[in-house]
CSV table of C-alpha atoms in Angstrom, one decimal:
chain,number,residue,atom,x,y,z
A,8,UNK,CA,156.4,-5.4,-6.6
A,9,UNK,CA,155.2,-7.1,-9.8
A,10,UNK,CA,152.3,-9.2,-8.2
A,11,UNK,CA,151.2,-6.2,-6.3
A,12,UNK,CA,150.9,-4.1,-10.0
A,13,UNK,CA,149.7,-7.2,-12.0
A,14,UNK,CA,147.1,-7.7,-9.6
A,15,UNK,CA,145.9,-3.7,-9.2
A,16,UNK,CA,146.0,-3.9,-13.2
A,17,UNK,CA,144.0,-6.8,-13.5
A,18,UNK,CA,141.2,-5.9,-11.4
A,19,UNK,CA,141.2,-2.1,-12.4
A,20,UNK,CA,140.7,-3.7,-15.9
A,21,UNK,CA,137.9,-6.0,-15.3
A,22,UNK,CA,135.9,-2.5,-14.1
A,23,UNK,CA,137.3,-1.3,-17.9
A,24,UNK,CA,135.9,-4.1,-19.4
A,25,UNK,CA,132.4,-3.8,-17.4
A,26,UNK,CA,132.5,-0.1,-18.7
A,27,UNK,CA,132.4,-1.1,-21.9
A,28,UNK,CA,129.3,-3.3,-21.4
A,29,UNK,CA,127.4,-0.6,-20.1
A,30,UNK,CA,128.0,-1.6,-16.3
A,31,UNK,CA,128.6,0.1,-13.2
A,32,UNK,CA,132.5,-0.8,-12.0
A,33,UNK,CA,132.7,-4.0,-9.5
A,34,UNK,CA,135.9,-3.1,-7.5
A,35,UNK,CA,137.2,-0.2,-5.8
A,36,UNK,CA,141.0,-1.3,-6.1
A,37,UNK,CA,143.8,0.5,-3.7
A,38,UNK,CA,146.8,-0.1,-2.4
A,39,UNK,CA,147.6,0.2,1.0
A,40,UNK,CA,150.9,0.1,3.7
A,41,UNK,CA,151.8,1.1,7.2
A,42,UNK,CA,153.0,4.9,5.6
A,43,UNK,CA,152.0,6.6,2.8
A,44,UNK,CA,155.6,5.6,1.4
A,45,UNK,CA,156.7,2.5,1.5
A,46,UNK,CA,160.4,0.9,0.3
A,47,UNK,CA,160.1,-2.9,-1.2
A,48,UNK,CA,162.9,-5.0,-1.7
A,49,UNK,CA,165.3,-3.8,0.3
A,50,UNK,CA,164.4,-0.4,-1.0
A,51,UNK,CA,165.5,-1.1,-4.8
A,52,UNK,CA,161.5,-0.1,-5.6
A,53,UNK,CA,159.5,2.9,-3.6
A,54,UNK,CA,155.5,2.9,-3.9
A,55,UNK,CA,153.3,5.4,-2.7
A,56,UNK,CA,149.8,4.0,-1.3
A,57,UNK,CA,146.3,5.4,-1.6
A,58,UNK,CA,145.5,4.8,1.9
A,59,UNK,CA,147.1,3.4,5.1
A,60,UNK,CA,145.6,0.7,6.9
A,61,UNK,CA,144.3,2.6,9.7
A,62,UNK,CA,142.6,4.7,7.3
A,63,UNK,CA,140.7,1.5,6.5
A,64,UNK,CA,137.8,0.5,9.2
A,65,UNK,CA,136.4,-2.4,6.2
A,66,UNK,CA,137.5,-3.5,3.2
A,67,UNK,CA,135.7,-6.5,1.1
A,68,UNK,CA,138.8,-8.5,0.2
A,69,UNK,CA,142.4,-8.3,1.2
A,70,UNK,CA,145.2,-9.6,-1.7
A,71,UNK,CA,148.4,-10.4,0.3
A,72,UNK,CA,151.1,-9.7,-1.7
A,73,UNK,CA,154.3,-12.8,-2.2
A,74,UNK,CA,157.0,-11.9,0.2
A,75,UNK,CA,160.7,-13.2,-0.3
A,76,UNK,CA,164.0,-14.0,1.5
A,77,UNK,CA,164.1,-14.9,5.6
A,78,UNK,CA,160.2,-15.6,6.4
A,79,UNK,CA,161.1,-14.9,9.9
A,80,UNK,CA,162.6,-11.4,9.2
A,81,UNK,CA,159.3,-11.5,7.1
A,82,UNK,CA,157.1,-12.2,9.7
A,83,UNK,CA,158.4,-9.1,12.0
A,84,UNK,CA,158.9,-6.3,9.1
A,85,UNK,CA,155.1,-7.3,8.4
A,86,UNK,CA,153.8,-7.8,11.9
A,87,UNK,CA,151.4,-4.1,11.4
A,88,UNK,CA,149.5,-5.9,9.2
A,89,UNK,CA,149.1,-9.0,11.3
A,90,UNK,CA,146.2,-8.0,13.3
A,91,UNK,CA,144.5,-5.5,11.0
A,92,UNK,CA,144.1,-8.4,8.9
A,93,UNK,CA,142.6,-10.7,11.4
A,94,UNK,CA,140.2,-7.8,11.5
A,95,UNK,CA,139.4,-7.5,8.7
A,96,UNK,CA,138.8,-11.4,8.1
A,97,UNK,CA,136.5,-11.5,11.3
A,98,UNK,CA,134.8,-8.5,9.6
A,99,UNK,CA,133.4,-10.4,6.7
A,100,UNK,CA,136.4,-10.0,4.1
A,101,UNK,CA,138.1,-12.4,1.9
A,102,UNK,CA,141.7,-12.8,2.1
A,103,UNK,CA,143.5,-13.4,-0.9
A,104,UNK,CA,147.2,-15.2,-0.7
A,105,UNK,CA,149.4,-14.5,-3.6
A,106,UNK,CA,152.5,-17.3,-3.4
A,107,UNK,CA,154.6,-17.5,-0.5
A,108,UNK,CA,152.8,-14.6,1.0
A,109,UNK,CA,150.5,-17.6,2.8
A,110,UNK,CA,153.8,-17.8,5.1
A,111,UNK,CA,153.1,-14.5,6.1
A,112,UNK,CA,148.9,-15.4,6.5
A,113,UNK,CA,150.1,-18.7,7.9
A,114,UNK,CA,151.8,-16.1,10.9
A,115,UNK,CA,148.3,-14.6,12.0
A,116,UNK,CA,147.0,-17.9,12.6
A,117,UNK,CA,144.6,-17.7,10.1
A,118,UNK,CA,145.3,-21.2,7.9
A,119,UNK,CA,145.5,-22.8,10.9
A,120,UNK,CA,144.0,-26.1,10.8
A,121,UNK,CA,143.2,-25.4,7.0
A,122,UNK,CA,144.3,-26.5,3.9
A,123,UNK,CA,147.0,-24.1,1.9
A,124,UNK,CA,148.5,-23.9,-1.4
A,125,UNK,CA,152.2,-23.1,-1.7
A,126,UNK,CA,155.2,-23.0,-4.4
A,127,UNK,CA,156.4,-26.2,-4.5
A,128,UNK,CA,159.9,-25.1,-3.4
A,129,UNK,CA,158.9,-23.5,-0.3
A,130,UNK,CA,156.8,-26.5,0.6
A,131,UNK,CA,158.9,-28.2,2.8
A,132,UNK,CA,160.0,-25.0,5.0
A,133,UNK,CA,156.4,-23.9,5.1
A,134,UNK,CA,155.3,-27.7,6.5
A,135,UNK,CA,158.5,-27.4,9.0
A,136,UNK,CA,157.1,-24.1,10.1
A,137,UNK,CA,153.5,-24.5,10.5
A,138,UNK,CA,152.6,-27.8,11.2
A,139,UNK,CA,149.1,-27.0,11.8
A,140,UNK,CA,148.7,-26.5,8.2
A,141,UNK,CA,147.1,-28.4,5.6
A,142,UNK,CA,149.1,-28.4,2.2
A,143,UNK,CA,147.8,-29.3,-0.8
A,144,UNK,CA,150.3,-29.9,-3.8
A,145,UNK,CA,148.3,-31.4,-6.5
A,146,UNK,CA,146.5,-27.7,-7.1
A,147,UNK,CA,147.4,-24.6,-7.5
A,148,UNK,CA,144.0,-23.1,-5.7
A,149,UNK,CA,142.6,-23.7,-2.2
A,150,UNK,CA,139.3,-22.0,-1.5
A,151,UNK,CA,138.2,-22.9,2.2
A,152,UNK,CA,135.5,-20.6,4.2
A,153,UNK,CA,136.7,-17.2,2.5
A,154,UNK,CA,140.3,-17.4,2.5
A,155,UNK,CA,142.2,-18.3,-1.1
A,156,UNK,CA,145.7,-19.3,-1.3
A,157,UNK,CA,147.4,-19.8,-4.4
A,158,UNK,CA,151.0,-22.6,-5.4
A,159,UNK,CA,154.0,-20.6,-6.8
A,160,UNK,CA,155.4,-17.8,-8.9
A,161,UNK,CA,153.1,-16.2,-11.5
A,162,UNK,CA,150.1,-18.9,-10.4
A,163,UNK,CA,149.0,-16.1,-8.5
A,164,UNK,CA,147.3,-15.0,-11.7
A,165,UNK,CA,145.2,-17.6,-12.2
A,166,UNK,CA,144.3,-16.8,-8.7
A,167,UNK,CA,143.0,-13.7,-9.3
A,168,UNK,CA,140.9,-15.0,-12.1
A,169,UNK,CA,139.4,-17.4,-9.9
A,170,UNK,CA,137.8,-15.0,-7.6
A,171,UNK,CA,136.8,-12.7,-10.4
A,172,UNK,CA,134.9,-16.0,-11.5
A,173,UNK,CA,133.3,-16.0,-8.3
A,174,UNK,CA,132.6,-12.1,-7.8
A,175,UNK,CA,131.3,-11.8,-11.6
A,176,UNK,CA,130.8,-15.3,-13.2
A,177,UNK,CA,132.7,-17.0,-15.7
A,178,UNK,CA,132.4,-15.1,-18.8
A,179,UNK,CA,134.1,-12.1,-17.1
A,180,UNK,CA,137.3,-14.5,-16.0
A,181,UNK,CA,137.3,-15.3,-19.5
A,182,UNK,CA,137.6,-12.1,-20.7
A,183,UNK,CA,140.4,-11.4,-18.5
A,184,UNK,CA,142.5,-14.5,-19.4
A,185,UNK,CA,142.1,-13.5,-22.8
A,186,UNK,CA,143.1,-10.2,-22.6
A,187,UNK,CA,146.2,-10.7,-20.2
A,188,UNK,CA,146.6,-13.8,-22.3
A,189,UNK,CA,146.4,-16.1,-18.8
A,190,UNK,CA,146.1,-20.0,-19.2
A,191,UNK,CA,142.7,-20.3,-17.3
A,192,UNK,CA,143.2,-24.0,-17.2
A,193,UNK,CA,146.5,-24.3,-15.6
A,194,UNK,CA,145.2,-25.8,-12.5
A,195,UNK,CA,148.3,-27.7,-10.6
A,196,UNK,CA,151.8,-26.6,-11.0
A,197,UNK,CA,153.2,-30.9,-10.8
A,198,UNK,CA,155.1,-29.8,-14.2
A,199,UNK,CA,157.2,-27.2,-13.0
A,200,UNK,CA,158.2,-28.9,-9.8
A,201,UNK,CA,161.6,-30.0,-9.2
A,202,UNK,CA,161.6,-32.9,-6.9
A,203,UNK,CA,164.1,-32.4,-3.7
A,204,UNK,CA,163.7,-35.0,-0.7
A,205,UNK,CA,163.0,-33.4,2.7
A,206,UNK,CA,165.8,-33.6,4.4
A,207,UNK,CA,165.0,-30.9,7.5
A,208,UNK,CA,165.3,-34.1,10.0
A,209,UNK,CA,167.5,-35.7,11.9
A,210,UNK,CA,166.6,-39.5,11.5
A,211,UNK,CA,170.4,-40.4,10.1
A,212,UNK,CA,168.9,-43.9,8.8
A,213,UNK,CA,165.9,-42.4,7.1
A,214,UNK,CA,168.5,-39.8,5.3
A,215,UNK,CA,171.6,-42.3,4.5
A,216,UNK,CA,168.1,-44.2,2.7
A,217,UNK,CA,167.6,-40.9,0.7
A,218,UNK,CA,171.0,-41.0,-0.3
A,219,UNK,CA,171.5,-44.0,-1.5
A,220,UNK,CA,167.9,-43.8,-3.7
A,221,UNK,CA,169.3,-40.5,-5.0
A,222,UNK,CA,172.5,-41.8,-5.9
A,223,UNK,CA,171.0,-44.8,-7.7
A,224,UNK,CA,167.5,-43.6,-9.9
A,225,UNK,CA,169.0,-46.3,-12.2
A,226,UNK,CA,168.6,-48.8,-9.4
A,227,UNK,CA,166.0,-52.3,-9.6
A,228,UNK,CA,166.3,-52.5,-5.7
A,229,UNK,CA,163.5,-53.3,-3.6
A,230,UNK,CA,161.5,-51.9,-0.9
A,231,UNK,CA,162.9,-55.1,1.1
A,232,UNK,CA,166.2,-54.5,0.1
A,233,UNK,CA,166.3,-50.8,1.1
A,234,UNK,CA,165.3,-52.1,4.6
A,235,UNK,CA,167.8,-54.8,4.6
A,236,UNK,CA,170.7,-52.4,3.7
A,237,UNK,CA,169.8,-49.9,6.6
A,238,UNK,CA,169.1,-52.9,9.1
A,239,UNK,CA,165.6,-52.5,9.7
A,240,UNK,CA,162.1,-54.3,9.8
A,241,UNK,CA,160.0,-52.7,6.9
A,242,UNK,CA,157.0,-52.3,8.9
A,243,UNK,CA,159.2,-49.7,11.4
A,244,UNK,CA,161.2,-48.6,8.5
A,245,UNK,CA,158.6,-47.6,6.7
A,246,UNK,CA,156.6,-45.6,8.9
A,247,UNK,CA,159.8,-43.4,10.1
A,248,UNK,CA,160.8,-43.3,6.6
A,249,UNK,CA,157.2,-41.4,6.1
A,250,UNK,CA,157.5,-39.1,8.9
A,251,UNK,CA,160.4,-37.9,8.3
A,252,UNK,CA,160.0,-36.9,4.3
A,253,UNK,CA,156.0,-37.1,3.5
A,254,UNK,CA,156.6,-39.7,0.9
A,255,UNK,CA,156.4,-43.8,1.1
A,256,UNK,CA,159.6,-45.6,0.1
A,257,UNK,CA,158.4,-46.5,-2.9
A,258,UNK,CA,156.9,-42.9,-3.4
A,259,UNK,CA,160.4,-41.9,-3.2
A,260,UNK,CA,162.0,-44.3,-5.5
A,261,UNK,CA,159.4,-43.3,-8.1
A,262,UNK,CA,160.0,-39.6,-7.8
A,263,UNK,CA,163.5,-39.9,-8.0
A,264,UNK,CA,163.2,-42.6,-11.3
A,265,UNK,CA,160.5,-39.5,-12.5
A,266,UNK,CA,163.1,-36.7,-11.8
A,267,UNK,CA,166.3,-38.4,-13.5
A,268,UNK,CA,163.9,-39.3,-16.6
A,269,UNK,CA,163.0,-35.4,-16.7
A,270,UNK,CA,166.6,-34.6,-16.9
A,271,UNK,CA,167.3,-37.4,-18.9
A,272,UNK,CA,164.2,-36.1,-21.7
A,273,UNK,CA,165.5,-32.2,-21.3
A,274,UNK,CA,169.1,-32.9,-22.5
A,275,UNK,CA,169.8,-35.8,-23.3
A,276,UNK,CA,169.2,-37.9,-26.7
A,277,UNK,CA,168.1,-41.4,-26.1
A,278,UNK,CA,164.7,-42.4,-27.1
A,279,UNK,CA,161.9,-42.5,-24.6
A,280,UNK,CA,161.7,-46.4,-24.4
A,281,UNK,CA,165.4,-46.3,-23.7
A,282,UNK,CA,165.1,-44.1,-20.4
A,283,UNK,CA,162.5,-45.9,-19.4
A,284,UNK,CA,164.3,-49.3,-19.0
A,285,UNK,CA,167.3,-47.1,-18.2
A,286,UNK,CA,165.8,-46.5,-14.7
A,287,UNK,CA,164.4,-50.2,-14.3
A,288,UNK,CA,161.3,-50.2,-15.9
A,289,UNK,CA,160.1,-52.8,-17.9
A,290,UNK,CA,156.7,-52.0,-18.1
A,291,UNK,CA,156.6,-49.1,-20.6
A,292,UNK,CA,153.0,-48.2,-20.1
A,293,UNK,CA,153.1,-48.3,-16.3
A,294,UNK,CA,156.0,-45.8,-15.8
A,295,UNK,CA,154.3,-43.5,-18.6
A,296,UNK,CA,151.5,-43.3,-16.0
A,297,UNK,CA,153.8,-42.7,-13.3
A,298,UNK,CA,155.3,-39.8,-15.1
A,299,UNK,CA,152.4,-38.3,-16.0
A,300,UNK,CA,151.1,-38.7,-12.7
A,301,UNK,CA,153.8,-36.2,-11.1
A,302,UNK,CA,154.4,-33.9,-13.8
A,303,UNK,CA,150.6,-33.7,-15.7
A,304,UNK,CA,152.6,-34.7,-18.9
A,305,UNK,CA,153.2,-37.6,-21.2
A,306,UNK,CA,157.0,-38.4,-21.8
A,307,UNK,CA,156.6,-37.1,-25.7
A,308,UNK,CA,154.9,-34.2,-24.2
A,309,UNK,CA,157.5,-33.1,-21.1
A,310,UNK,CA,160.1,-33.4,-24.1
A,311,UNK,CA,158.4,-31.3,-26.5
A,312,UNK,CA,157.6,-28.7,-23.9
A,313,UNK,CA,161.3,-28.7,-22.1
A,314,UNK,CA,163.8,-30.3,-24.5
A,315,UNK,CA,167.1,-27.8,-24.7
């Protein structure tokens, strides 16, 4: 319910703010359903729409709302929309993804073969589920041939600035950021991430591997010696390890070292030199890179920003 009103009160604004300037209004914003009344959330909010979709032979752009709970049950309370959409698209309009609603655009077969934004805990399930997906994790946009997706929770925001930039040009996103006080410059969500291993397989090697890193982000073990405790070449080791969780072994050791040292900068009170070799670094300024690397913020700065 709330990304379906921010984003009606953010576009019916921007035609406010062009009223001001002496301008004609840009958008003609409604909200539409299957009925006239439809029940959200397992019916804990009602809404009344301006139109239903069959009243609407062409629309300019389509903002899919964030769905939650079972995608599947999702994908069949939803499935009215599935082809009116596809319409639509094929028409000439942009679609617009808001969160985890790409699972439900993902279902028409319209990301297919394209790339797709997603929250970053939802990103393993929607990879599982659509393989013919491209998703991108290191931005919180995507932007391919008329069809925007956006990563997780209120990132849908800066969404909708995003293609206000491209209907009315920058100045007028500004506005908007400013006046809904939106970080304009947010543009991946590596900060907020919590880092959980995919583990949706059945390779028992690969996962008693994941287990053991997870157990150990103190641990000065080798890629070698990972191999040599499960029994296998690291060439073959390697490459199943990859299939099976998206991430190198060594990719995995860094983001569990990253993810203990978040935990470790959030509540506890060593210095940040002293986690650092706590979780086998020796090389101060290499690991500051790491972490910054996966979370878009210096050691001082993650503990500044998250510090209990």
């Amino acid at each position: 319910m709330s990304c379906i009103d921010s984003s009606y009160q953010v576009l019916t604004r921007v035609n406010d703010f062009l009223k001001y300037q002496g301008k004609a209004p840009f958008y003609t914003v409604e909200i539409v359903g299957l009925e006239k009344n439809m029940a959200l959330n397992n019916g804990l909010y009602n809404i009344h729409v301006n139109r239903t979709i069959d009243e609407v032979k062409q629309t300019d752009v389509v903002v899919i709302p964030l769905t939650c709970g079972d995608f599947s049950k999702t994908f069949e309370k939803n499935e009215g929309y599935s082809n009116w959409i596809k319409t639509q698209y094929h028409n000439g309009a942009e679609i617009a993804s808001l969160c985890v609603g790409s699972f439900f655009l993902a279902s028409t077969g319209l990301l297919e073969g394209r790339k797709c934004a997603i929250h970053w805990a939802a990103k393993n399930d929607f990879k599982a589920m659509f393989p013919g997906v491209t998703v991108i994790d290191d931005t919180i946009i995507t932007d391919e041939n008329s069809i925007y997706t956006c990563g997780g929770g209120f990132s849908y925001l800066n969404l909708l600035l995003y293609v206000i930039e491209k209907h009315l040009g920058r100045e007028m996103s500004i506005l908007a950021s400013k006046m809904f006080e939106i970080d304009i410059e947010r543009k991946t969500q590596n900060q907020f991430m919590i880092f959980v291993g995919q583990k949706k397989h059945e390779d028992e090697t690969v996962l008693a591997a994941q287990e053991f890193i997870e157990h150990n982000p103190t641990g000065t073990f080798t890629v070698d010696e990972i191999c040599a405790k499960v029994n296998m070449a690291r060439r073959s080791f390697e490459r199943r390890f990859k299939k099976c969780t998206g991430n190198s072994v060594a990719e995995y050791m860094q983001r569990v070292k990253v993810e203990f040292t978040k935990k470790q900068l959030e509540t506890g009170r060593k210095t940040i030199n002293e986690i650092i070799y706590e979780v086998g670094y020796n090389d101060i300024n290499a690991f500051r890179k790491i972490f910054k690397k996966h979370t878009d913020l210096s050691p001082v700065d993650y503990r500044k920003k998250y510090s209990v």
